[in-house]
PDB file of C-alpha atoms in Angstrom:
ATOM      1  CA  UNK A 106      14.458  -6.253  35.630  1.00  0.00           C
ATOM      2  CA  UNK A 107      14.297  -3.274  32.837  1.00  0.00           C
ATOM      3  CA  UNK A 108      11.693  -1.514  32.305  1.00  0.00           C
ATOM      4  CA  UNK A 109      11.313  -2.910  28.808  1.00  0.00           C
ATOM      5  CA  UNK A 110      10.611  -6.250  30.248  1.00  0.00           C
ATOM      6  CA  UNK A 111       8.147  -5.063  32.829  1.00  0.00           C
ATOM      7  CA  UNK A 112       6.240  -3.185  29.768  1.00  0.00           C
ATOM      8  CA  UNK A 113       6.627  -6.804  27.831  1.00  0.00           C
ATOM      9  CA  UNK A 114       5.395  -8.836  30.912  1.00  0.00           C
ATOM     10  CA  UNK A 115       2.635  -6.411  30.916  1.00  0.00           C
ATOM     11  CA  UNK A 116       2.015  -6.388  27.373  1.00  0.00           C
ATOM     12  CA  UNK A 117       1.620 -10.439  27.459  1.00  0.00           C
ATOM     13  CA  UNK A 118      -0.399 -10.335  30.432  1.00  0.00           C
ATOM     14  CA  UNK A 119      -3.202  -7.896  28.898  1.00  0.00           C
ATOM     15  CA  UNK A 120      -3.066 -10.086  25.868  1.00  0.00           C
ATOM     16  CA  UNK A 121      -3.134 -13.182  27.313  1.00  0.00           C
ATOM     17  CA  UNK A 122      -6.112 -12.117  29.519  1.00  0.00           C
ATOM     18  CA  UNK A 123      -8.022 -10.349  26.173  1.00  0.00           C
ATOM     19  CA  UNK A 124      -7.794 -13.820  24.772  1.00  0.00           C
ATOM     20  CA  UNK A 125      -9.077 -15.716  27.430  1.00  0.00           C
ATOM     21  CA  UNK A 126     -11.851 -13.468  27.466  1.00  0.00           C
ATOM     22  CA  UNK A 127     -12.751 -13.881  23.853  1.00  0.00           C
ATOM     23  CA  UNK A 128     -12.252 -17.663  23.866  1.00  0.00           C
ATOM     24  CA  UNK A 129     -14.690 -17.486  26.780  1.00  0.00           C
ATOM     25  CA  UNK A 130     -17.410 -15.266  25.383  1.00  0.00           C
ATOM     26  CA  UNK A 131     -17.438 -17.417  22.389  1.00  0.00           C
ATOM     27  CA  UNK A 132     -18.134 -19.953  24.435  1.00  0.00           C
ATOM     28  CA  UNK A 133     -20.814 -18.877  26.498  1.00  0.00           C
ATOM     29  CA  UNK A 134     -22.035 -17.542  22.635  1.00  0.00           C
ATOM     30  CA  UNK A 135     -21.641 -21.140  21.468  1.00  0.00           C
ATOM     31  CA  UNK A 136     -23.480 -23.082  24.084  1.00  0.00           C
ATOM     32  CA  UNK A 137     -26.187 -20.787  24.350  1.00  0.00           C
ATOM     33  CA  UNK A 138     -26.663 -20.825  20.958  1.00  0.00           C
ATOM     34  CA  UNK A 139     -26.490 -24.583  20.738  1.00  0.00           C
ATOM     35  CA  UNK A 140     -29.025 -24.636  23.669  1.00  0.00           C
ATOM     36  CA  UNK A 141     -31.481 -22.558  21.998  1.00  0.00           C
ATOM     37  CA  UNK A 142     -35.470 -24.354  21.410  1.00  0.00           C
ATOM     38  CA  UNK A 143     -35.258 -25.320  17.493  1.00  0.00           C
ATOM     39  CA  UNK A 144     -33.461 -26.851  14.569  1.00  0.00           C
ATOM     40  CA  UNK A 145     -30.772 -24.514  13.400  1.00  0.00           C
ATOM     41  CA  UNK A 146     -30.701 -26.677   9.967  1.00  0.00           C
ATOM     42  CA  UNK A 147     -34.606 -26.600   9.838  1.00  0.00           C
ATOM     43  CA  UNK A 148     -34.171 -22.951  10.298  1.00  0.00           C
ATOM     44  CA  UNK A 149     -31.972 -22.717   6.785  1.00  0.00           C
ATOM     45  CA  UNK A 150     -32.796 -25.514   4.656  1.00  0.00           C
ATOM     46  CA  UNK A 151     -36.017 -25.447   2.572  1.00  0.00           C
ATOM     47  CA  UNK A 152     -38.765 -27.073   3.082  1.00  0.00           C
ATOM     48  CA  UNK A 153     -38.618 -30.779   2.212  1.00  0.00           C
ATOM     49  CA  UNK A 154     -35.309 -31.403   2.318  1.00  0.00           C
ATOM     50  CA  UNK A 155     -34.291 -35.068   2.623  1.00  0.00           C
ATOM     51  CA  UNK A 156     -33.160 -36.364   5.652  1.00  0.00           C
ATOM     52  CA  UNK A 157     -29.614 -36.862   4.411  1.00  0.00           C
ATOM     53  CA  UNK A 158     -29.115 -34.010   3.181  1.00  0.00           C
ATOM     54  CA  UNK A 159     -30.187 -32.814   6.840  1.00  0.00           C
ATOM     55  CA  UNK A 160     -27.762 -35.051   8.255  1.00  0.00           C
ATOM     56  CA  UNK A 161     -24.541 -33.795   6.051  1.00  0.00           C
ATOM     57  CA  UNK A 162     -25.688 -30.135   7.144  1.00  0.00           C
ATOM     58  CA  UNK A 163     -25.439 -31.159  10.615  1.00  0.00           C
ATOM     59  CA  UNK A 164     -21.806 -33.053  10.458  1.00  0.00           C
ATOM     60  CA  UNK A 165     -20.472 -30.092   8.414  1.00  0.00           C
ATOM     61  CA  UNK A 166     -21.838 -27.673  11.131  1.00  0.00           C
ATOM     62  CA  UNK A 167     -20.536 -29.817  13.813  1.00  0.00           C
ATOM     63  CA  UNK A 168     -23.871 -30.158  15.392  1.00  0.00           C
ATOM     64  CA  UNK A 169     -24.203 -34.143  14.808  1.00  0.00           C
ATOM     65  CA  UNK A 170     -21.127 -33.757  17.942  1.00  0.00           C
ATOM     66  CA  UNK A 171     -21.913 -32.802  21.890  1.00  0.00           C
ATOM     67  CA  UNK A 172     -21.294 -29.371  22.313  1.00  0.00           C
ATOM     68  CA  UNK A 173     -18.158 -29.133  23.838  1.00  0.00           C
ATOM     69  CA  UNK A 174     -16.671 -30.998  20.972  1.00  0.00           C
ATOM     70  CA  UNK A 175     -18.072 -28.695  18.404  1.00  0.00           C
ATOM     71  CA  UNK A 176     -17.167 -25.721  20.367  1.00  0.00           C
ATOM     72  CA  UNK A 177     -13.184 -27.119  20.289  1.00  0.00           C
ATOM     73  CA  UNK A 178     -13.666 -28.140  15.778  1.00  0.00           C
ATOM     74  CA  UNK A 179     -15.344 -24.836  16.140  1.00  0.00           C
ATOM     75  CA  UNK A 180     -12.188 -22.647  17.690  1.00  0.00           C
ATOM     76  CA  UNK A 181      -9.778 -24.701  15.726  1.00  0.00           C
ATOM     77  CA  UNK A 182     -11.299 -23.640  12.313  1.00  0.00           C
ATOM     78  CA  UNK A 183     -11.634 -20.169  13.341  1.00  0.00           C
ATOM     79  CA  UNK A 184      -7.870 -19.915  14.887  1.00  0.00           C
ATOM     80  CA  UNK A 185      -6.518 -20.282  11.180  1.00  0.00           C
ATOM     81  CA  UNK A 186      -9.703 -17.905   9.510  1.00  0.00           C
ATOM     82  CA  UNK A 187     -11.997 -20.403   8.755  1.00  0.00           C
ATOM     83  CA  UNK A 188     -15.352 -19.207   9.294  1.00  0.00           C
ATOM     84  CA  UNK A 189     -17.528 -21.386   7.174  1.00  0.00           C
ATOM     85  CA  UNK A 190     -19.282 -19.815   4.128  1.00  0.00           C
ATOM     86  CA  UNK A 191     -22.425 -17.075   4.473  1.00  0.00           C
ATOM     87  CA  UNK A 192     -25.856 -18.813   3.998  1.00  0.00           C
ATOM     88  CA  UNK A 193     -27.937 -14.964   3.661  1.00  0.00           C
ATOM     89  CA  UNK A 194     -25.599 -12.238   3.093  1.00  0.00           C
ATOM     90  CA  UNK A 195     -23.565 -13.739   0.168  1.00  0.00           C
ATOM     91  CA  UNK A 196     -24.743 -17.689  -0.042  1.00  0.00           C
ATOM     92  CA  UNK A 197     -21.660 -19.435  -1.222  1.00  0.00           C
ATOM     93  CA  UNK A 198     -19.055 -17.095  -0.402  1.00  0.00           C
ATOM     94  CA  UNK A 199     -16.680 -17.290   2.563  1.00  0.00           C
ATOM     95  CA  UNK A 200     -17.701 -15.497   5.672  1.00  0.00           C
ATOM     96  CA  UNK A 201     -14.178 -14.353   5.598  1.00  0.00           C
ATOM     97  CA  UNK A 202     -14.302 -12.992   2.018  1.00  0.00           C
ATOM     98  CA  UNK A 203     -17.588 -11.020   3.143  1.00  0.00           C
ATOM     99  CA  UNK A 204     -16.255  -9.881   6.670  1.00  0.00           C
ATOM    100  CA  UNK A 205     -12.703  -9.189   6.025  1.00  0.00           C
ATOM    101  CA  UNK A 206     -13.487  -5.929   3.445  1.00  0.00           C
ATOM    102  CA  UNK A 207     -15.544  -4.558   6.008  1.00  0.00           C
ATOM    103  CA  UNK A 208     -13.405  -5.034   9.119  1.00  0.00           C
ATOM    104  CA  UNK A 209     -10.623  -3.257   7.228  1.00  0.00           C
ATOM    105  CA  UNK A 210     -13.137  -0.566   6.920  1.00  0.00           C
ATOM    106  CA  UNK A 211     -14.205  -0.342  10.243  1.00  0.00           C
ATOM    107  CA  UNK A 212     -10.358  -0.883  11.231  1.00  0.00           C
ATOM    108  CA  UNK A 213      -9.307   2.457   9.328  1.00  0.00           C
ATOM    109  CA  UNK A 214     -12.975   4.685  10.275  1.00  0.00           C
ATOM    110  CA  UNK A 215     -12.100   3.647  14.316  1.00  0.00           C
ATOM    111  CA  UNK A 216      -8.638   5.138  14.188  1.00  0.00           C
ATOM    112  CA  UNK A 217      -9.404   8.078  12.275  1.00  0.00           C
ATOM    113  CA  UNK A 218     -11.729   8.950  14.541  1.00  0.00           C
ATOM    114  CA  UNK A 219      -9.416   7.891  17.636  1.00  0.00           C
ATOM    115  CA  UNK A 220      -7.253  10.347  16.027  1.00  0.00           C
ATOM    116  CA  UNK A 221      -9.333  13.475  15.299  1.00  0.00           C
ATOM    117  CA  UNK A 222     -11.055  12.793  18.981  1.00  0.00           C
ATOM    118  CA  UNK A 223      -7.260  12.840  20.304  1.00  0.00           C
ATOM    119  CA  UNK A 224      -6.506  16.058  18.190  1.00  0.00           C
ATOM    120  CA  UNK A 225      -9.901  17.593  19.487  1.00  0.00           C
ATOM    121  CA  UNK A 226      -8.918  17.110  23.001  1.00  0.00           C
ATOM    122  CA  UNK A 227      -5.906  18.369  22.386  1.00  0.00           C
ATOM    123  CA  UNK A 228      -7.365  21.686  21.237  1.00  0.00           C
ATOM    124  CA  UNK A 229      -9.964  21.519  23.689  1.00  0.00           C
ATOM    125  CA  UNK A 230      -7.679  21.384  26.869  1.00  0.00           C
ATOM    126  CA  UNK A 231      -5.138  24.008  25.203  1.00  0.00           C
ATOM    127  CA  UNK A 232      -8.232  26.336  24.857  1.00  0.00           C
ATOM    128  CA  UNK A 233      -9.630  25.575  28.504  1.00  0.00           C
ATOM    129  CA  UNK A 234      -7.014  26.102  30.345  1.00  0.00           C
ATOM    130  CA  UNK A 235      -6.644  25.982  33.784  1.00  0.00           C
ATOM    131  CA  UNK A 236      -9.896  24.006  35.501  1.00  0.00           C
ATOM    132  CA  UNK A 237     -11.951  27.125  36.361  1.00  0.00           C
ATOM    133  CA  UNK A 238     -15.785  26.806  37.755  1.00  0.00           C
ATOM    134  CA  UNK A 239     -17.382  29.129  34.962  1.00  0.00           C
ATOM    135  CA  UNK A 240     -15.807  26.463  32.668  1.00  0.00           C
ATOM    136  CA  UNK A 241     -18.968  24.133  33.886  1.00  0.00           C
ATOM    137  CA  UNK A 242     -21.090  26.429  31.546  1.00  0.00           C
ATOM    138  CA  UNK A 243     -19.228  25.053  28.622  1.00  0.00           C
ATOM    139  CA  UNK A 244     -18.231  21.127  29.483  1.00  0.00           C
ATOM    140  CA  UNK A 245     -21.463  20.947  31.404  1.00  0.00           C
ATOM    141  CA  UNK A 246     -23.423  21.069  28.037  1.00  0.00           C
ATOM    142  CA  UNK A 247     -20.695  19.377  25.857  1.00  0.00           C
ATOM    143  CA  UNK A 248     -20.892  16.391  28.821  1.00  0.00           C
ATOM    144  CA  UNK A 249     -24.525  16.286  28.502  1.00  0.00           C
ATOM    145  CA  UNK A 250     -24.660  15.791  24.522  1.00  0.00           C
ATOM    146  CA  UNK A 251     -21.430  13.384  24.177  1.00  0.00           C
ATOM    147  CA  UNK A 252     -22.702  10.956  26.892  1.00  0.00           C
ATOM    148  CA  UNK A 253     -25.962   9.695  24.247  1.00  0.00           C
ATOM    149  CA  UNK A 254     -25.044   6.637  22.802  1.00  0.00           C
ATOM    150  CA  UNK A 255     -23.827   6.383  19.544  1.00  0.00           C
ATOM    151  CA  UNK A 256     -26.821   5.178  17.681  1.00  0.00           C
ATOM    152  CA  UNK A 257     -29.002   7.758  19.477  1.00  0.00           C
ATOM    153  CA  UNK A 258     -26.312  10.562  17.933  1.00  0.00           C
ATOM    154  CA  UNK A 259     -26.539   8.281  14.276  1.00  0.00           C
ATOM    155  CA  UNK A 260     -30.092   8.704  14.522  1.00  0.00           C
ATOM    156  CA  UNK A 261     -30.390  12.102  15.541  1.00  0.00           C
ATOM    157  CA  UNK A 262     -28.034  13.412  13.147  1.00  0.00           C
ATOM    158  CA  UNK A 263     -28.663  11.719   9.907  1.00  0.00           C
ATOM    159  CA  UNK A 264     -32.370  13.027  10.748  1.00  0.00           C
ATOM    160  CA  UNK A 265     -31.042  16.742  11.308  1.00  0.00           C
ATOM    161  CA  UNK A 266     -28.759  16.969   8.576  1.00  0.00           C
ATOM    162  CA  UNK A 267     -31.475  15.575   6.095  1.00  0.00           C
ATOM    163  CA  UNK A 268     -33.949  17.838   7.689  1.00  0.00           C
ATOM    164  CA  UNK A 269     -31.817  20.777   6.964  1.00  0.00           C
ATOM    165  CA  UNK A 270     -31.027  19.974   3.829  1.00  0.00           C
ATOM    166  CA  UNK A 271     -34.157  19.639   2.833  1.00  0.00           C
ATOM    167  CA  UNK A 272     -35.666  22.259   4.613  1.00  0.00           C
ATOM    168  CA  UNK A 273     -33.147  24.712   3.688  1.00  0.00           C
ATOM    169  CA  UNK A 274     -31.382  23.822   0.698  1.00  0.00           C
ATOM    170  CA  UNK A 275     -33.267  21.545  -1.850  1.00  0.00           C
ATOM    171  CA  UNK A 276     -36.823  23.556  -0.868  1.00  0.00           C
ATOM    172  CA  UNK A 277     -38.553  20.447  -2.519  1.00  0.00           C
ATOM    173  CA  UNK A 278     -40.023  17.242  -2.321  1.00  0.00           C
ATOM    174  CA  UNK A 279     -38.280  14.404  -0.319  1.00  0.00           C
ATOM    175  CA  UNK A 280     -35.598  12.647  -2.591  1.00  0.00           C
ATOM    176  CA  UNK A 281     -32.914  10.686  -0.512  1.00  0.00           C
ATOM    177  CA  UNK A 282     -29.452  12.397  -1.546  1.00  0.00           C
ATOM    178  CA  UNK A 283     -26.605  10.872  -2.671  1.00  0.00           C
ATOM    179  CA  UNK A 284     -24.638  11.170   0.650  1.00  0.00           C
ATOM    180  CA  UNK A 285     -27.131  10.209   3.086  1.00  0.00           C
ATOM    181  CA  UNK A 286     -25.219   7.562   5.123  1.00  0.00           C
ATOM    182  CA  UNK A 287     -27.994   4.645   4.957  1.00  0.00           C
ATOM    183  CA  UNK A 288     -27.314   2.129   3.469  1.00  0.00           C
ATOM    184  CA  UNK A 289     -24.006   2.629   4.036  1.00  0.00           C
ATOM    185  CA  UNK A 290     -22.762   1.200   0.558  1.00  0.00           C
ATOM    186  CA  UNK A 291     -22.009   4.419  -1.319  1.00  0.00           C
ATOM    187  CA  UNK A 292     -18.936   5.305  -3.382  1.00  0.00           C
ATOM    188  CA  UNK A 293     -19.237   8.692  -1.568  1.00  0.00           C
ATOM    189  CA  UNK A 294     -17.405   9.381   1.598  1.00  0.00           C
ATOM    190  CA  UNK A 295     -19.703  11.049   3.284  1.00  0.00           C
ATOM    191  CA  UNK A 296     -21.193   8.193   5.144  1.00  0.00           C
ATOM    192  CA  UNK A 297     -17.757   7.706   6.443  1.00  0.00           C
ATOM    193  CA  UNK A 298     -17.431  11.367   7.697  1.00  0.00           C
ATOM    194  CA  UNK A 299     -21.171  10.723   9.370  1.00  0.00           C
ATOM    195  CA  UNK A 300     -19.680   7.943  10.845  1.00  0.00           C
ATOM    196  CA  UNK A 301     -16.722   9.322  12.363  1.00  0.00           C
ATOM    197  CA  UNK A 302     -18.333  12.591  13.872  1.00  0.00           C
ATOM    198  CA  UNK A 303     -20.978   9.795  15.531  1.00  0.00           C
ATOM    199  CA  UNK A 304     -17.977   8.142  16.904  1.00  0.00           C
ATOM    200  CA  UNK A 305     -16.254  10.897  18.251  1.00  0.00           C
ATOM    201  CA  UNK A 306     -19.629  12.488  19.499  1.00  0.00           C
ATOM    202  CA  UNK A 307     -21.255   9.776  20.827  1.00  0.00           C
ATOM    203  CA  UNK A 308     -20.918   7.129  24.027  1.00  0.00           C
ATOM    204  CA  UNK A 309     -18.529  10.150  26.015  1.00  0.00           C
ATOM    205  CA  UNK A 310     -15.435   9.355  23.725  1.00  0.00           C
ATOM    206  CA  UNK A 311     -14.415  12.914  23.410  1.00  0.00           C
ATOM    207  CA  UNK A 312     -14.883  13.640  27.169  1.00  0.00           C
ATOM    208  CA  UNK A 313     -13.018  10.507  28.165  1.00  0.00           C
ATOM    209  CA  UNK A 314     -10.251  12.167  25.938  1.00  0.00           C
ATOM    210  CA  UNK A 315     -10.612  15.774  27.019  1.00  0.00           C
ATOM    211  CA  UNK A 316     -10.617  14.983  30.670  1.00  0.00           C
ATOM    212  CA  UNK A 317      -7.526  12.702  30.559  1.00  0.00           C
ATOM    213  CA  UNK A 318      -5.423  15.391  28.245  1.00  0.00           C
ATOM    214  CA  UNK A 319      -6.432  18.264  30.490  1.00  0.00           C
ATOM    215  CA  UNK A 320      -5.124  15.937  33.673  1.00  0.00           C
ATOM    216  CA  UNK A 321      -1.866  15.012  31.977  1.00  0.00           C
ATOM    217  CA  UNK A 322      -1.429  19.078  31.325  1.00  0.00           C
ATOM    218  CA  UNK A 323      -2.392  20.132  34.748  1.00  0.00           C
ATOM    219  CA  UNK A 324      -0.063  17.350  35.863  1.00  0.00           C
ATOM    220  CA  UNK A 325       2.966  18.833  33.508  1.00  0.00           C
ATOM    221  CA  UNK A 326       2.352  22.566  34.601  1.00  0.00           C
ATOM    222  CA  UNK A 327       2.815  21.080  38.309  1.00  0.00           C
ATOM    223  CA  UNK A 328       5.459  19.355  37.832  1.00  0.00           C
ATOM    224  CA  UNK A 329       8.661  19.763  39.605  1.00  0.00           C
ATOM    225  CA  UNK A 330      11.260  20.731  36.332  1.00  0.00           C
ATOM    226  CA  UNK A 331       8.981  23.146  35.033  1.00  0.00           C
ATOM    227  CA  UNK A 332       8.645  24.999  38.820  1.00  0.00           C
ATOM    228  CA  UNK A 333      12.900  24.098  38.712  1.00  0.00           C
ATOM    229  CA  UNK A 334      12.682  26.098  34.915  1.00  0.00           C
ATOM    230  CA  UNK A 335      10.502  29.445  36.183  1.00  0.00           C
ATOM    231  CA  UNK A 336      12.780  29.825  38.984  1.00  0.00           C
ATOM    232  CA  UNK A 337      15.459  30.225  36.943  1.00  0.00           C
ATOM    233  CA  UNK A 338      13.479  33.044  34.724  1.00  0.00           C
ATOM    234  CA  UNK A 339      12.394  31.166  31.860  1.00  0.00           C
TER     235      UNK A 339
END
């Protein structure tokens, strides 16, 4: 067998597997959700409503069915991008139509900042070097900062950088400025920078990237050619 078709057979395997995990975390989702105490319809419809209208709620949500039928008209609707339409965010609109701009946002931010966190690390090792102990007194710090989750770094840096600005820079009263990255709606793109140094900064991204680029280079400089390339002078 080639290689290509172990990397295939591989390839299908970790895809296979990522779906069976999502079909059964939807699942578990589902039913607990279905299992909650309380009317989901009571919960969205206003009060009064007449009990047919109650009743076509609950056949269009699949909740006049037991629950393992409604999870399968459930999965089949959402294989093919059917997600039902938005009854808070956008009532009448598709949940697709609401979602999809977003996801394509998120889609683009999260490989940016895979990128620049890849290019970082990059740097990082080059600088580095060799694995030294004095180097502790640099990645001991940098460890210690990157390992906060990423809404602990959102937090803490939207509240710094507003504090400096406004310590610093405007010298005045409190006025949100035009950048600051809540809400997140702006025609700026500085909530998307904010949002890609909290990703690279936050939940140990960056060290996850630094120490695997600095093993891969330790693991070239050892390896066998380049010894076979210095002993012939190069």
């Amino acid at each position: 067998m080639t290689r290509a078709s172990l990397l295939l057979i591989a390839a299908l395997r970790r895809t296979a597997g990522g779906l069976l995990l999502l079909v059964g975390a939807s699942f578990v989702i589902y039913i607990t959700i279905r299992s909650a105490p309380g009317d989901a319809i009571d919960a969205i419809s206003p009060m009064g409503t007449p009990p047919e209208v109650k009743a076509k709620l609950m056949a269009e949500f699949g909740l006049d069915r037991d629950p393992l039928t409604g999870y399968v008209a459930w999965l089949s609707r959402s294989a093919v991008g059917d997600f039902g339409e938005s009854l808070v965010f956008a009532p009448g609109a598709t949940v697709m139509d609401v979602g999809l701009p977003a996801f394509e946002r998120t889609l683009a931010l999260a490989g940016l900042a895979l990128a620049a966190c890849l290019v970082l690390a990059l740097l990082g090792a080059l600088l580095l070097g060799r694995p030294h102990p004095r180097q502790q007194l640099v990645t001991g710090p940098l460890y210690f900062v990157t390992a906060a989750p990423s809404f602990v770094v959102a937090v803490l840096f939207a509240q710094g950088m507003n504090w400096f600005v406004h310590t610093y820079v405007e010298q005045g009263g409190y006025e949100t400025p035009p950048w600051y990255p809540i809400p997140i709606y702006s025609e700026s793109w500085m909530p998307y920078l904010f949002a890609g140094i909290v990703l690279v900064a936050g939940d140990g991204l960056f060290t996850d990237f630094l120490n695997e680029v600095r093993a891969e280079l330790q693991g070239l400089r050892n390896a066998q050619f380049i010894a076979a390339v210095r002993a012939k002078g190069a």
